PDB file of C-alpha atoms in Angstrom:
ATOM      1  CA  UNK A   1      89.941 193.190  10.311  1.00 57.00           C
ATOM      2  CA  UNK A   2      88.581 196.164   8.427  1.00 64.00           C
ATOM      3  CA  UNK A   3      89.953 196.609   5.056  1.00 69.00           C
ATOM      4  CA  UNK A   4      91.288 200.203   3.896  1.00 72.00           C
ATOM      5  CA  UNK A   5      89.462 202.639   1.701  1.00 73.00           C
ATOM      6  CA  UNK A   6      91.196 204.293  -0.944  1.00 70.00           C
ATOM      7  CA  UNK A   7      90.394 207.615  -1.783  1.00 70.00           C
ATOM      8  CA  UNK A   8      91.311 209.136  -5.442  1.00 66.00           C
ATOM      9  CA  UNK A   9      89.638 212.167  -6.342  1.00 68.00           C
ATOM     10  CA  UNK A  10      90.181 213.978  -9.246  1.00 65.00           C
ATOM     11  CA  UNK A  11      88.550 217.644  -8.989  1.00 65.00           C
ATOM     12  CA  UNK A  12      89.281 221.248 -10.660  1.00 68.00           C
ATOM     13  CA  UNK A  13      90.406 224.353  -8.602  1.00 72.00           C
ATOM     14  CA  UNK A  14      86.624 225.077  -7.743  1.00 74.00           C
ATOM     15  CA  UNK A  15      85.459 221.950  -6.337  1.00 71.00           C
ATOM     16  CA  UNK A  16      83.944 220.003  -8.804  1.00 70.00           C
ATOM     17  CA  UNK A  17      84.771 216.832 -11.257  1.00 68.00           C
ATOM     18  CA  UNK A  18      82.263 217.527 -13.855  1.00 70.00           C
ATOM     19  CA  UNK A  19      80.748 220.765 -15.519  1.00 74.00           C
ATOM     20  CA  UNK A  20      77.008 221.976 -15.216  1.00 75.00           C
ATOM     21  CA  UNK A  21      76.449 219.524 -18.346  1.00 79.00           C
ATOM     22  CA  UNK A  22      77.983 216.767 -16.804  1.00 71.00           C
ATOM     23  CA  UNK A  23      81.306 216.805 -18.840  1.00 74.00           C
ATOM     24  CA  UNK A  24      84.352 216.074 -17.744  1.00 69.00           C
ATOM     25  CA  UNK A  25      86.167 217.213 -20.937  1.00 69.00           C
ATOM     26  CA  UNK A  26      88.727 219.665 -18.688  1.00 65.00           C
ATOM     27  CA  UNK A  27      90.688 216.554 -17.647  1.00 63.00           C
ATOM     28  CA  UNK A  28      93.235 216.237 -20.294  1.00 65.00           C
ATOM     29  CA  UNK A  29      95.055 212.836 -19.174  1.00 66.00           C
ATOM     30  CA  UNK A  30      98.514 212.111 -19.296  1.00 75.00           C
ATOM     31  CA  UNK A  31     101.015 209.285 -18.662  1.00 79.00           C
ATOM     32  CA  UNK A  32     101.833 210.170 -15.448  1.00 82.00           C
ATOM     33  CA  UNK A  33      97.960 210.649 -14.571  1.00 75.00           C
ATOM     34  CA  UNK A  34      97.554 207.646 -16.237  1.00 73.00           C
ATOM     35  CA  UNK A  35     100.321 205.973 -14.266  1.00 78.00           C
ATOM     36  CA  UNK A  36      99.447 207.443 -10.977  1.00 76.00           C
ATOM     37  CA  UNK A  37      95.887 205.894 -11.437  1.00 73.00           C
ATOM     38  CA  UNK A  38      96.568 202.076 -12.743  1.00 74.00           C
ATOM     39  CA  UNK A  39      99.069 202.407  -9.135  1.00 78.00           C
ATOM     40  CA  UNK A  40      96.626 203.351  -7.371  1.00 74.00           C
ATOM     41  CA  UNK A  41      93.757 201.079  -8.643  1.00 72.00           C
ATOM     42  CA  UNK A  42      96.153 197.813  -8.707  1.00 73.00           C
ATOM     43  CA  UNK A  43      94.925 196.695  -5.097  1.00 75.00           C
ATOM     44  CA  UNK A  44      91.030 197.470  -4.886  1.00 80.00           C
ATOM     45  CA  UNK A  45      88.630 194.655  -5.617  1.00 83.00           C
ATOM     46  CA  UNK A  46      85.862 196.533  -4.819  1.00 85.00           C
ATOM     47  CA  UNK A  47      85.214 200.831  -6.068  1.00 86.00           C
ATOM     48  CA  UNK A  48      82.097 202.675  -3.812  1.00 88.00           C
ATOM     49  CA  UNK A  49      80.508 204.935  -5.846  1.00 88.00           C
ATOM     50  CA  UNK A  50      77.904 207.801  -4.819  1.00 88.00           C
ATOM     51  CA  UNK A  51      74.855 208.680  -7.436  1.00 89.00           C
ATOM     52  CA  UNK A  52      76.827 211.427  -9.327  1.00 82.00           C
ATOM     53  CA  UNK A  53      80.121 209.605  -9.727  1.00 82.00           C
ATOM     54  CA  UNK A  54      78.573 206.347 -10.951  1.00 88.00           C
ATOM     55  CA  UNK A  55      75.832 208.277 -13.459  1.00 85.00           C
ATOM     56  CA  UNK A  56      79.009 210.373 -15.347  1.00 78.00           C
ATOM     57  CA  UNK A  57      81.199 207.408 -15.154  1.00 82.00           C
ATOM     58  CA  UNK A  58      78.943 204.635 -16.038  1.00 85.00           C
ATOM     59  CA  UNK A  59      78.322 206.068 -19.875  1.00 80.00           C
ATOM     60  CA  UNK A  60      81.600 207.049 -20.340  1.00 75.00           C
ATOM     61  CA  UNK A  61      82.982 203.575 -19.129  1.00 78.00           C
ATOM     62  CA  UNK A  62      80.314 201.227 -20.464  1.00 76.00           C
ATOM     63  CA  UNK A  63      80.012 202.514 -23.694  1.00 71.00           C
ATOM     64  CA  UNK A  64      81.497 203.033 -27.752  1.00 63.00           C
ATOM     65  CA  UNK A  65      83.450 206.606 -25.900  1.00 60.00           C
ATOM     66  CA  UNK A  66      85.146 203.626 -24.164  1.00 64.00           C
ATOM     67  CA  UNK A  67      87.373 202.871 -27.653  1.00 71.00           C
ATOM     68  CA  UNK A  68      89.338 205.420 -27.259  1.00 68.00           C
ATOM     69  CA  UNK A  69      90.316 205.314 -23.214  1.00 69.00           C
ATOM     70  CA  UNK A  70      93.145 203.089 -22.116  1.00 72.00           C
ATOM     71  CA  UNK A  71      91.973 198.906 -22.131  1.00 78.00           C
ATOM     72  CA  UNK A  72      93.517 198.247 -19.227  1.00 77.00           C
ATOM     73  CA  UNK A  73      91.722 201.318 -17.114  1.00 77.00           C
ATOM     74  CA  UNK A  74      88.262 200.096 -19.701  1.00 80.00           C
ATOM     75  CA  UNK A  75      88.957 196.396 -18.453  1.00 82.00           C
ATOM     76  CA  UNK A  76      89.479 197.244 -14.954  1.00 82.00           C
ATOM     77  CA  UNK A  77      86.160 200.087 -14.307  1.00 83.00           C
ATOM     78  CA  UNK A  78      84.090 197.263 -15.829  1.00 85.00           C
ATOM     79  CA  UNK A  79      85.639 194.273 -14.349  1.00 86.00           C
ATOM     80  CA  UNK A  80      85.983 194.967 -10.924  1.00 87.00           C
ATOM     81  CA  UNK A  81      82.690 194.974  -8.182  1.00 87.00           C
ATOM     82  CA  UNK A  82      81.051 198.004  -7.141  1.00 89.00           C
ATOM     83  CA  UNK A  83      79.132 198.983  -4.684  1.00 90.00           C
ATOM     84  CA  UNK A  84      76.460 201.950  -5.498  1.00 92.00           C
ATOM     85  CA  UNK A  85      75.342 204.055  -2.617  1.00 92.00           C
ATOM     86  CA  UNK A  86      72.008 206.294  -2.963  1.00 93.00           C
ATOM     87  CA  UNK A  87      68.700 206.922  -2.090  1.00 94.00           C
ATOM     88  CA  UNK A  88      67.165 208.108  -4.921  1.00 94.00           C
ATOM     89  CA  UNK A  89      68.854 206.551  -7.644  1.00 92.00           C
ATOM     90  CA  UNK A  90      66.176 203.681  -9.927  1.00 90.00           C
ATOM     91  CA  UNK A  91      68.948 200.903 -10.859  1.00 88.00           C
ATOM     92  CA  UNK A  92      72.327 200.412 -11.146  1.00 88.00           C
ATOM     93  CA  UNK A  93      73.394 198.256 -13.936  1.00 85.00           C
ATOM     94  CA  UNK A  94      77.230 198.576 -14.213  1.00 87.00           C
ATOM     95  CA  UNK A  95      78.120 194.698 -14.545  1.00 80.00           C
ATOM     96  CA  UNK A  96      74.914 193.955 -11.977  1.00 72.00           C
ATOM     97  CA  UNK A  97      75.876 196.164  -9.234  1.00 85.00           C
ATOM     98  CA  UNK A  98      74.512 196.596  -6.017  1.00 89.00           C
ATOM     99  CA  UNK A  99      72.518 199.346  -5.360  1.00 92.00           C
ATOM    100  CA  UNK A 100      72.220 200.068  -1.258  1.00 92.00           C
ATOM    101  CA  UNK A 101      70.339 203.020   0.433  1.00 93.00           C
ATOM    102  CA  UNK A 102      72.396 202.881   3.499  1.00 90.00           C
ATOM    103  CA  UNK A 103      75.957 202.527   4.185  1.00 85.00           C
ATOM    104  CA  UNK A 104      76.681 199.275   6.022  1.00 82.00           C
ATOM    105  CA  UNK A 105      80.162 199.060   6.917  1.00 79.00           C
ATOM    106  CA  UNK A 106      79.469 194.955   7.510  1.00 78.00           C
ATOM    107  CA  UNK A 107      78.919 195.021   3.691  1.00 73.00           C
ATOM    108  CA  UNK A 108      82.059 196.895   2.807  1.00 70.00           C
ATOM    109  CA  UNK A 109      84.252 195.309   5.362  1.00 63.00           C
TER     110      UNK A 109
END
């Protein structure tokens, strides 16, 4: 049996998450964001992350700018496996995760 994807996409009126400088400083959080999200991510073992998402979100997640973010959304974006899809990105090394070229649903099954 194939297990479900979960989609959660945050985004601003123009299509984008981050600004031409890679900031995502727009998103003021909330309670109910905040909420919304730890419902959301209390059933995934496993977040797929494209070259973009994972390069803005690994600093942000991995580092001191961490301190001030919520522990149990720090504990979880570190603590849970990811899978990193791209072709051109070097390494990926979020808590040793993969990095795959190709998407292989067998592998994400």
């Amino acid at each position: 049996m194939m297990r479900k994807i979960i989609a959660l996409e945050w985004m601003t009126l123009d299509g984008f998450f981050a600004g031409s400088n890679e900031e995502i400083d727009w998103m003021a959080g909330s309670e109910e964001m905040d909420d919304h999200a730890k419902e959301v991510f209390d059933t995934p073992d496993t977040l797929l992350f494209g070259k973009t998402t994972y390069e803005v979100l690994v600093k942000d997640w991995t580092t001191s700018a961490s301190d001030s973010l919520d522990k149990e959304m720090v504990d979880f974006m570190n603590n849970t496996h990811k899978i990193i899809f791209s072709k051109s990105l070097k390494t990926a090394e979020w808590n040793n995760s993969p990095l795959k070229r190709e998407i292989d649903l067998t592998e994400i099954d």
